[in-house]
């Protein structure tokens, strides 16, 4: 998958500190999901990246991929089950400071977010921007898309509409706490 | 992925008839999911097969996979959202006539089925056996596993515990009708 220069799925430069700060967003979420699974709190998995296979060979009847390329996910990267509810989300990082470029979210992903909400599921984005992790609800995202012609979302809107996810030792990124605040109020 | 000889994910011999009969199970489910999506009935996707990448190259900054192998899915192949509920399932075919070999379902998949049920989701298997498609509820599967030491499930038990999914023109395999009967009684 190719991203515009200002958007990165993962940091390429690892911050070698003793804290979790600087752990790339995808790793932080994967470790958090493992924690949720171990603690029996939720079942949330990252979908494998889809590939297009161009060449295969066989070794003892075992199929080996000899040439393949990455394809775009038509849905979001993560989905699963929490407190009986369907959850679906993606993680996005940007180095931009004042706005989040919409080029990072494909049209079919926007449709998917719309669909999940319509069918009674929970959809959101985890956005890392200005070194802060935001749980940005799908509803706020769709509302923005439907009412703006801009190619990016102002940082101020993200700040206003999101819940901040604090980084910690374990779990690294307890995003379900933010999910509780938004989607399970009063439970 | 390698399967025992008596289990196949897809028919290798295609039945070239004008009806849908003989369409391999995976294709039938994929086409049905496309139909559900188009008709806005449910959002159910097949997860991409996970791969282990051994070698990559770069062409104009585009990453190309030069060697990779298939890995086992640690969950089930299909999941999604239907009537606000989380749905998770897998499709299995066997040419055996009297029993369904359990070697086809990995231990982590059995744990996953158990987990989905515990967290309030819907889990099941679609089993094609003796040319009939059965929706075999996860609860019946777990109940069998917990109370039997056998390496296969008797066909009689599958027949008793399942709802038959009839094949049709469109959708090819309307398995949500069976889901309605089992999980949405009286709605």
Short mmCIF file of C-alpha atoms in Angstrom, two decimals:
data_model
loop_
_atom_site.label_atom_id
_atom_site.label_comp_id
_atom_site.label_asym_id
_atom_site.label_seq_id
_atom_site.Cartn_x
_atom_site.Cartn_y
_atom_site.Cartn_z
CA UNK A 1 0.00 0.00 0.00
CA UNK A 2 1.25 3.45 -0.74
CA UNK A 3 0.53 6.45 1.40
CA UNK A 4 1.09 10.12 0.70
CA UNK A 5 4.36 11.37 2.14
CA UNK A 6 2.76 13.10 5.05
CA UNK A 7 0.87 10.04 6.21
CA UNK A 8 2.45 6.96 7.64
CA UNK A 9 0.88 3.80 8.93
CA UNK A 10 3.83 3.18 11.19
CA UNK A 11 6.80 5.20 12.27
CA UNK A 12 9.84 4.13 10.34
CA UNK A 13 12.15 5.55 12.98
CA UNK A 14 11.73 3.68 16.22
CA UNK A 15 12.00 5.67 19.38
CA UNK A 16 14.26 3.57 21.58
CA UNK A 17 13.15 4.62 25.03
CA UNK A 18 12.16 2.53 28.02
CA UNK A 19 8.59 3.72 27.98
CA UNK A 20 5.96 2.83 25.42
CA UNK A 21 6.00 6.37 24.11
CA UNK A 22 6.91 6.34 20.50
CA UNK A 23 5.80 2.75 19.93
CA UNK A 24 4.26 2.81 16.51
CA UNK A 25 0.49 2.98 16.49
CA UNK A 26 -0.12 -0.36 14.82
CA UNK A 27 2.11 -2.20 17.30
CA UNK A 28 0.49 -0.39 20.20
CA UNK A 29 -2.95 -1.51 19.02
CA UNK A 30 -1.84 -5.06 18.32
CA UNK A 31 -0.34 -5.40 21.81
CA UNK A 32 -3.47 -3.90 23.31
CA UNK A 33 -5.65 -6.37 21.41
CA UNK A 34 -3.51 -9.27 22.66
CA UNK A 35 -4.00 -7.93 26.17
CA UNK A 36 -7.78 -7.68 25.72
CA UNK A 37 -7.81 -11.26 24.44
CA UNK A 38 -5.70 -12.59 27.32
CA UNK A 39 -7.85 -10.73 29.85
CA UNK A 40 -11.00 -11.95 28.11
CA UNK A 41 -12.22 -8.38 27.70
CA UNK A 42 -12.81 -8.30 23.95
CA UNK A 43 -12.05 -10.22 20.76
CA UNK A 44 -10.46 -7.81 18.34
CA UNK A 45 -8.16 -8.82 15.51
CA UNK A 46 -6.28 -7.09 12.75
CA UNK A 47 -7.27 -8.39 9.36
CA UNK A 48 -4.41 -9.75 7.28
CA UNK A 49 -3.36 -7.42 4.46
CA UNK A 50 -4.93 -8.70 1.27
CA UNK A 51 -2.51 -9.67 -1.47
CA UNK A 52 -2.82 -10.37 -5.16
CA UNK A 53 -0.91 -13.50 -6.10
CA UNK A 54 0.89 -13.41 -9.44
CA UNK A 55 3.01 -16.58 -9.33
CA UNK A 56 3.05 -19.74 -7.26
CA UNK A 57 5.14 -22.86 -7.13
CA UNK A 58 4.70 -26.18 -5.35
CA UNK A 59 7.10 -27.88 -3.01
CA UNK A 60 5.89 -31.29 -1.80
CA UNK A 61 2.33 -30.24 -2.64
CA UNK A 62 2.80 -27.13 -0.52
CA UNK A 63 1.87 -23.97 -2.33
CA UNK A 64 4.55 -21.27 -2.23
CA UNK A 65 3.95 -17.70 -3.35
CA UNK A 66 6.66 -16.65 -5.81
CA UNK A 67 5.34 -13.22 -6.70
CA UNK A 68 2.60 -11.12 -5.15
CA UNK A 69 1.68 -7.54 -4.43
CA UNK A 70 -0.21 -5.79 -1.66
CA UNK A 71 -3.81 -4.80 -2.26
CA UNK A 72 -5.95 -2.24 -0.50
CA UNK A 73 -8.21 -3.35 2.30
CA UNK A 74 -11.78 -2.61 1.25
CA UNK A 75 -12.89 -2.46 4.86
CA UNK A 76 -11.04 -1.21 7.94
CA UNK A 77 -8.04 -3.02 9.41
CA UNK A 78 -9.47 -4.10 12.77
CA UNK A 79 -12.75 -5.66 13.76
CA UNK A 80 -14.23 -7.73 16.49
CA UNK A 81 -16.59 -8.13 19.38
CA UNK A 82 -16.87 -6.15 22.62
CA UNK A 83 -19.68 -6.45 25.18
CA UNK A 84 -21.87 -8.12 22.59
CA UNK A 85 -21.35 -5.32 20.06
CA UNK A 86 -19.66 -5.35 16.68
CA UNK A 87 -16.61 -3.06 16.55
CA UNK A 88 -14.74 -1.92 13.44
CA UNK A 89 -11.92 0.59 13.21
CA UNK A 90 -8.71 1.71 11.60
CA UNK A 91 -5.56 3.42 12.85
CA UNK A 92 -4.12 6.46 11.12
CA UNK A 93 -1.11 8.59 11.85
CA UNK A 94 -0.27 11.92 10.36
CA UNK A 95 2.72 14.21 10.81
CA UNK A 96 0.56 17.18 9.80
CA UNK A 97 -0.14 19.45 12.73
CA UNK A 98 -3.15 21.49 11.70
CA UNK A 99 -5.31 19.12 9.67
CA UNK A 100 -5.77 15.44 8.91
CA UNK A 101 -5.55 14.73 5.15
CA UNK A 102 -8.54 12.78 3.88
CA UNK A 103 -6.45 11.17 1.14
CA UNK A 104 -5.58 8.62 3.79
CA UNK A 105 -9.08 7.18 3.88
CA UNK A 106 -10.31 5.52 0.72
CA UNK A 107 -13.81 5.94 -0.59
CA UNK A 108 -14.79 2.31 0.04
CA UNK A 109 -13.56 2.69 3.63
CA UNK A 110 -15.81 5.70 4.09
CA UNK A 111 -18.75 3.66 2.73
CA UNK A 112 -17.82 0.88 5.09
CA UNK A 113 -17.88 3.21 8.11
CA UNK A 114 -21.29 4.48 6.99
CA UNK A 115 -22.54 0.89 6.61
CA UNK A 116 -21.30 -0.27 10.00
CA UNK A 117 -23.11 2.59 11.74
CA UNK A 118 -26.28 1.96 9.74
CA UNK A 119 -26.29 -1.73 10.66
CA UNK A 120 -25.91 -1.05 14.36
CA UNK A 121 -22.19 -1.54 14.83
CA UNK A 122 -19.53 0.71 16.32
CA UNK A 123 -17.07 2.30 13.87
CA UNK A 124 -14.27 4.73 14.60
CA UNK A 125 -10.76 5.85 13.74
CA UNK A 126 -7.82 5.96 16.08
CA UNK A 127 -5.89 9.01 14.93
CA UNK A 128 -2.40 9.82 16.16
CA UNK A 129 -1.68 13.47 15.56
CA UNK A 130 0.55 15.94 17.39
CA UNK A 131 1.70 12.99 19.53
CA UNK A 132 -1.78 12.47 20.92
CA UNK A 133 -4.00 9.44 20.27
CA UNK A 134 -7.63 10.28 19.56
CA UNK A 135 -10.60 7.98 19.33
CA UNK A 136 -12.54 9.79 16.62
CA UNK A 137 -16.09 8.36 16.32
CA UNK A 138 -17.32 7.23 12.91
CA UNK A 139 -20.40 9.41 13.36
CA UNK A 140 -18.24 12.55 13.68
CA UNK A 141 -16.22 11.50 10.63
CA UNK A 142 -19.30 10.91 8.45
CA UNK A 143 -20.85 14.14 9.67
CA UNK A 144 -17.72 16.00 8.57
CA UNK A 145 -17.56 14.30 5.16
CA UNK A 146 -21.22 15.03 4.48
CA UNK A 147 -20.93 18.71 5.37
CA UNK A 148 -17.55 19.76 4.03
CA UNK A 149 -15.82 19.89 0.69
CA UNK A 150 -12.34 20.18 2.18
CA UNK A 151 -9.63 17.63 1.54
CA UNK A 152 -8.66 17.47 5.18
CA UNK A 153 -10.25 17.62 8.60
CA UNK A 154 -9.23 20.56 10.79
CA UNK A 155 -7.35 19.49 13.88
CA UNK A 156 -9.73 21.53 16.01
CA UNK A 157 -12.68 19.39 14.85
CA UNK A 158 -10.82 16.19 15.72
CA UNK A 159 -9.93 17.60 19.14
CA UNK A 160 -13.54 18.61 19.82
CA UNK A 161 -15.14 15.36 18.67
CA UNK A 162 -12.70 12.80 20.06
CA UNK A 163 -11.80 11.15 23.32
CA UNK A 164 -8.07 11.10 24.09
CA UNK A 165 -6.56 7.64 24.60
CA UNK A 166 -3.71 7.85 27.08
CA UNK A 167 -0.70 5.60 26.64
CA UNK A 168 0.23 3.38 29.54
CA UNK A 169 2.24 0.31 30.37
CA UNK A 170 -0.46 -2.32 30.08
CA UNK A 171 -2.50 -2.17 28.03
CA UNK A 172 -0.45 0.21 25.94
CA UNK A 173 -3.44 1.96 24.41
CA UNK A 174 -6.62 1.28 26.34
CA UNK A 175 -8.97 2.45 23.61
CA UNK A 176 -11.93 0.46 24.95
CA UNK A 177 -12.09 2.94 27.83
CA UNK A 178 -12.86 5.63 25.25
CA UNK A 179 -15.34 3.25 23.56
CA UNK A 180 -17.08 2.86 26.93
CA UNK A 181 -17.35 6.63 27.34
CA UNK A 182 -18.83 7.15 23.90
CA UNK A 183 -20.88 4.04 23.21
CA UNK A 184 -21.66 2.46 26.59
CA UNK A 185 -22.56 5.51 28.64
CA UNK A 186 -24.20 4.68 31.94
CA UNK A 187 -23.51 0.95 31.74
CA UNK B 1 -2.92 -24.42 3.99
CA UNK B 2 -2.98 -28.17 3.85
CA UNK B 3 -6.01 -30.26 4.50
CA UNK B 4 -6.31 -33.99 5.08
CA UNK B 5 -7.21 -35.86 1.91
CA UNK B 6 -10.81 -36.34 2.86
CA UNK B 7 -11.43 -32.65 3.52
CA UNK B 8 -11.49 -29.96 0.92
CA UNK B 9 -12.10 -26.26 1.22
CA UNK B 10 -13.29 -26.13 -2.37
CA UNK B 11 -14.21 -28.70 -4.96
CA UNK B 12 -11.35 -29.15 -7.37
CA UNK B 13 -13.66 -30.58 -9.98
CA UNK B 14 -16.13 -27.96 -11.10
CA UNK B 15 -19.57 -29.13 -11.95
CA UNK B 16 -20.33 -27.43 -15.23
CA UNK B 17 -24.08 -27.22 -15.14
CA UNK B 18 -26.42 -24.31 -15.69
CA UNK B 19 -27.63 -24.28 -12.13
CA UNK B 20 -25.63 -23.18 -9.10
CA UNK B 21 -25.46 -26.76 -7.92
CA UNK B 22 -21.90 -27.80 -7.58
CA UNK B 23 -20.56 -24.27 -7.16
CA UNK B 24 -17.84 -24.61 -4.59
CA UNK B 25 -18.84 -23.64 -1.10
CA UNK B 26 -16.45 -20.73 -0.74
CA UNK B 27 -17.59 -19.15 -4.01
CA UNK B 28 -21.22 -19.68 -3.07
CA UNK B 29 -20.68 -17.88 0.23
CA UNK B 30 -18.67 -15.06 -1.35
CA UNK B 31 -21.37 -14.46 -3.94
CA UNK B 32 -24.02 -14.55 -1.23
CA UNK B 33 -22.08 -12.01 0.85
CA UNK B 34 -21.81 -9.72 -2.19
CA UNK B 35 -25.56 -10.02 -2.59
CA UNK B 36 -26.18 -9.20 1.10
CA UNK B 37 -23.92 -6.16 0.75
CA UNK B 38 -25.64 -4.92 -2.43
CA UNK B 39 -29.07 -5.44 -0.88
CA UNK B 40 -27.89 -3.72 2.32
CA UNK B 41 -28.90 -6.76 4.35
CA UNK B 42 -25.64 -7.49 6.15
CA UNK B 43 -21.93 -6.65 6.07
CA UNK B 44 -20.04 -9.90 5.94
CA UNK B 45 -16.54 -10.28 4.53
CA UNK B 46 -14.06 -13.08 4.09
CA UNK B 47 -10.80 -12.32 5.82
CA UNK B 48 -7.76 -12.39 3.58
CA UNK B 49 -5.61 -15.49 4.03
CA UNK B 50 -2.67 -14.53 6.23
CA UNK B 51 0.75 -14.98 4.69
CA UNK B 52 4.26 -15.05 6.03
CA UNK B 53 6.55 -12.93 3.89
CA UNK B 54 10.07 -14.28 3.37
CA UNK B 55 11.44 -11.96 0.68
CA UNK B 56 10.50 -8.58 -0.73
CA UNK B 57 11.85 -6.28 -3.40
CA UNK B 58 11.11 -2.68 -4.31
CA UNK B 59 10.07 -1.31 -7.67
CA UNK B 60 9.68 2.49 -7.71
CA UNK B 61 9.24 2.42 -3.93
CA UNK B 62 6.48 -0.15 -4.37
CA UNK B 63 6.96 -3.21 -2.22
CA UNK B 64 6.73 -6.50 -4.11
CA UNK B 65 6.53 -9.88 -2.40
CA UNK B 66 9.16 -12.21 -3.85
CA UNK B 67 8.59 -15.19 -1.58
CA UNK B 68 5.86 -15.97 0.88
CA UNK B 69 3.87 -18.86 2.27
CA UNK B 70 0.34 -19.29 3.51
CA UNK B 71 -0.33 -19.27 7.23
CA UNK B 72 -3.27 -20.61 9.16
CA UNK B 73 -6.11 -18.27 10.10
CA UNK B 74 -6.27 -18.12 13.89
CA UNK B 75 -9.91 -17.12 13.77
CA UNK B 76 -12.65 -18.15 11.35
CA UNK B 77 -12.69 -17.07 7.71
CA UNK B 78 -15.79 -14.88 7.70
CA UNK B 79 -17.08 -12.23 10.03
CA UNK B 80 -19.33 -9.23 10.04
CA UNK B 81 -22.45 -7.53 11.16
CA UNK B 82 -26.10 -8.55 10.81
CA UNK B 83 -29.08 -6.86 12.49
CA UNK B 84 -26.74 -5.20 14.96
CA UNK B 85 -25.14 -8.52 15.93
CA UNK B 86 -21.59 -9.76 15.48
CA UNK B 87 -21.40 -12.84 13.23
CA UNK B 88 -18.42 -15.15 12.80
CA UNK B 89 -18.25 -18.39 10.84
CA UNK B 90 -16.30 -20.75 8.67
CA UNK B 91 -17.17 -23.01 5.75
CA UNK B 92 -16.12 -26.65 5.67
CA UNK B 93 -16.68 -29.39 3.15
CA UNK B 94 -16.11 -33.07 3.60
CA UNK B 95 -16.48 -35.99 1.25
CA UNK B 96 -16.98 -38.30 4.21
CA UNK B 97 -20.54 -39.55 4.39
CA UNK B 98 -20.99 -40.75 7.93
CA UNK B 99 -18.95 -38.35 10.04
CA UNK B 100 -17.24 -34.97 9.93
CA UNK B 101 -13.50 -35.22 10.80
CA UNK B 102 -12.52 -32.78 13.52
CA UNK B 103 -8.99 -32.52 12.13
CA UNK B 104 -10.45 -29.86 9.88
CA UNK B 105 -10.98 -27.42 12.75
CA UNK B 106 -7.87 -26.20 14.53
CA UNK B 107 -7.69 -25.84 18.28
CA UNK B 108 -7.43 -22.03 18.15
CA UNK B 109 -10.50 -21.95 15.94
CA UNK B 110 -12.42 -23.96 18.54
CA UNK B 111 -11.29 -21.48 21.23
CA UNK B 112 -12.38 -18.66 18.99
CA UNK B 113 -15.89 -20.13 18.57
CA UNK B 114 -16.11 -20.53 22.35
CA UNK B 115 -14.99 -16.90 22.82
CA UNK B 116 -17.43 -15.44 20.31
CA UNK B 117 -20.35 -17.16 22.03
CA UNK B 118 -19.14 -16.05 25.47
CA UNK B 119 -18.87 -12.41 24.36
CA UNK B 120 -22.37 -12.34 22.94
CA UNK B 121 -21.69 -12.94 19.26
CA UNK B 122 -23.07 -15.49 16.82
CA UNK B 123 -20.68 -18.26 15.73
CA UNK B 124 -21.38 -21.20 13.45
CA UNK B 125 -20.04 -23.48 10.77
CA UNK B 126 -21.47 -23.96 7.33
CA UNK B 127 -20.84 -27.63 6.62
CA UNK B 128 -21.34 -29.17 3.20
CA UNK B 129 -21.71 -32.90 3.56
CA UNK B 130 -23.56 -35.47 1.46
CA UNK B 131 -24.35 -32.61 -0.95
CA UNK B 132 -26.35 -30.77 1.66
CA UNK B 133 -25.40 -27.43 3.23
CA UNK B 134 -25.92 -27.25 6.97
CA UNK B 135 -25.76 -24.27 9.27
CA UNK B 136 -24.33 -25.97 12.34
CA UNK B 137 -24.53 -23.63 15.38
CA UNK B 138 -21.36 -22.96 17.37
CA UNK B 139 -23.22 -23.95 20.54
CA UNK B 140 -23.92 -27.43 19.15
CA UNK B 141 -20.29 -27.75 18.06
CA UNK B 142 -18.88 -26.75 21.48
CA UNK B 143 -21.36 -29.00 23.22
CA UNK B 144 -20.14 -31.93 21.13
CA UNK B 145 -16.45 -31.16 21.71
CA UNK B 146 -16.98 -30.87 25.46
CA UNK B 147 -18.81 -34.15 25.74
CA UNK B 148 -17.07 -36.47 23.30
CA UNK B 149 -13.60 -37.86 22.82
CA UNK B 150 -14.18 -38.86 19.22
CA UNK B 151 -12.14 -37.45 16.36
CA UNK B 152 -15.17 -36.80 14.24
CA UNK B 153 -18.77 -35.69 14.61
CA UNK B 154 -21.40 -38.24 13.62
CA UNK B 155 -23.44 -37.14 10.64
CA UNK B 156 -26.63 -37.84 12.59
CA UNK B 157 -25.67 -35.20 15.19
CA UNK B 158 -25.00 -32.60 12.49
CA UNK B 159 -28.35 -33.44 10.87
CA UNK B 160 -30.19 -33.12 14.18
CA UNK B 161 -28.57 -29.86 15.30
CA UNK B 162 -28.44 -27.94 12.03
CA UNK B 163 -30.70 -25.97 9.77
CA UNK B 164 -30.45 -26.88 6.08
CA UNK B 165 -29.48 -24.02 3.77
CA UNK B 166 -31.11 -24.52 0.38
CA UNK B 167 -29.25 -23.44 -2.74
CA UNK B 168 -31.01 -21.02 -5.03
CA UNK B 169 -30.36 -18.62 -7.85
CA UNK B 170 -29.96 -15.43 -5.85
CA UNK B 171 -28.63 -15.39 -3.27
CA UNK B 172 -26.91 -18.70 -3.95
CA UNK B 173 -26.79 -19.75 -0.32
CA UNK B 174 -29.18 -17.73 1.83
CA UNK B 175 -27.61 -18.70 5.14
CA UNK B 176 -29.00 -15.65 6.98
CA UNK B 177 -32.43 -17.27 6.72
CA UNK B 178 -31.06 -20.08 8.88
CA UNK B 179 -29.42 -17.51 11.18
CA UNK B 180 -32.84 -15.88 11.58
CA UNK B 181 -34.43 -19.18 12.54
CA UNK B 182 -31.81 -19.99 15.15
CA UNK B 183 -30.77 -16.61 16.56
CA UNK B 184 -33.58 -14.18 15.82
CA UNK B 185 -36.62 -16.28 16.67
CA UNK B 186 -39.78 -14.29 16.91
CA UNK B 187 -38.35 -11.08 15.49
#
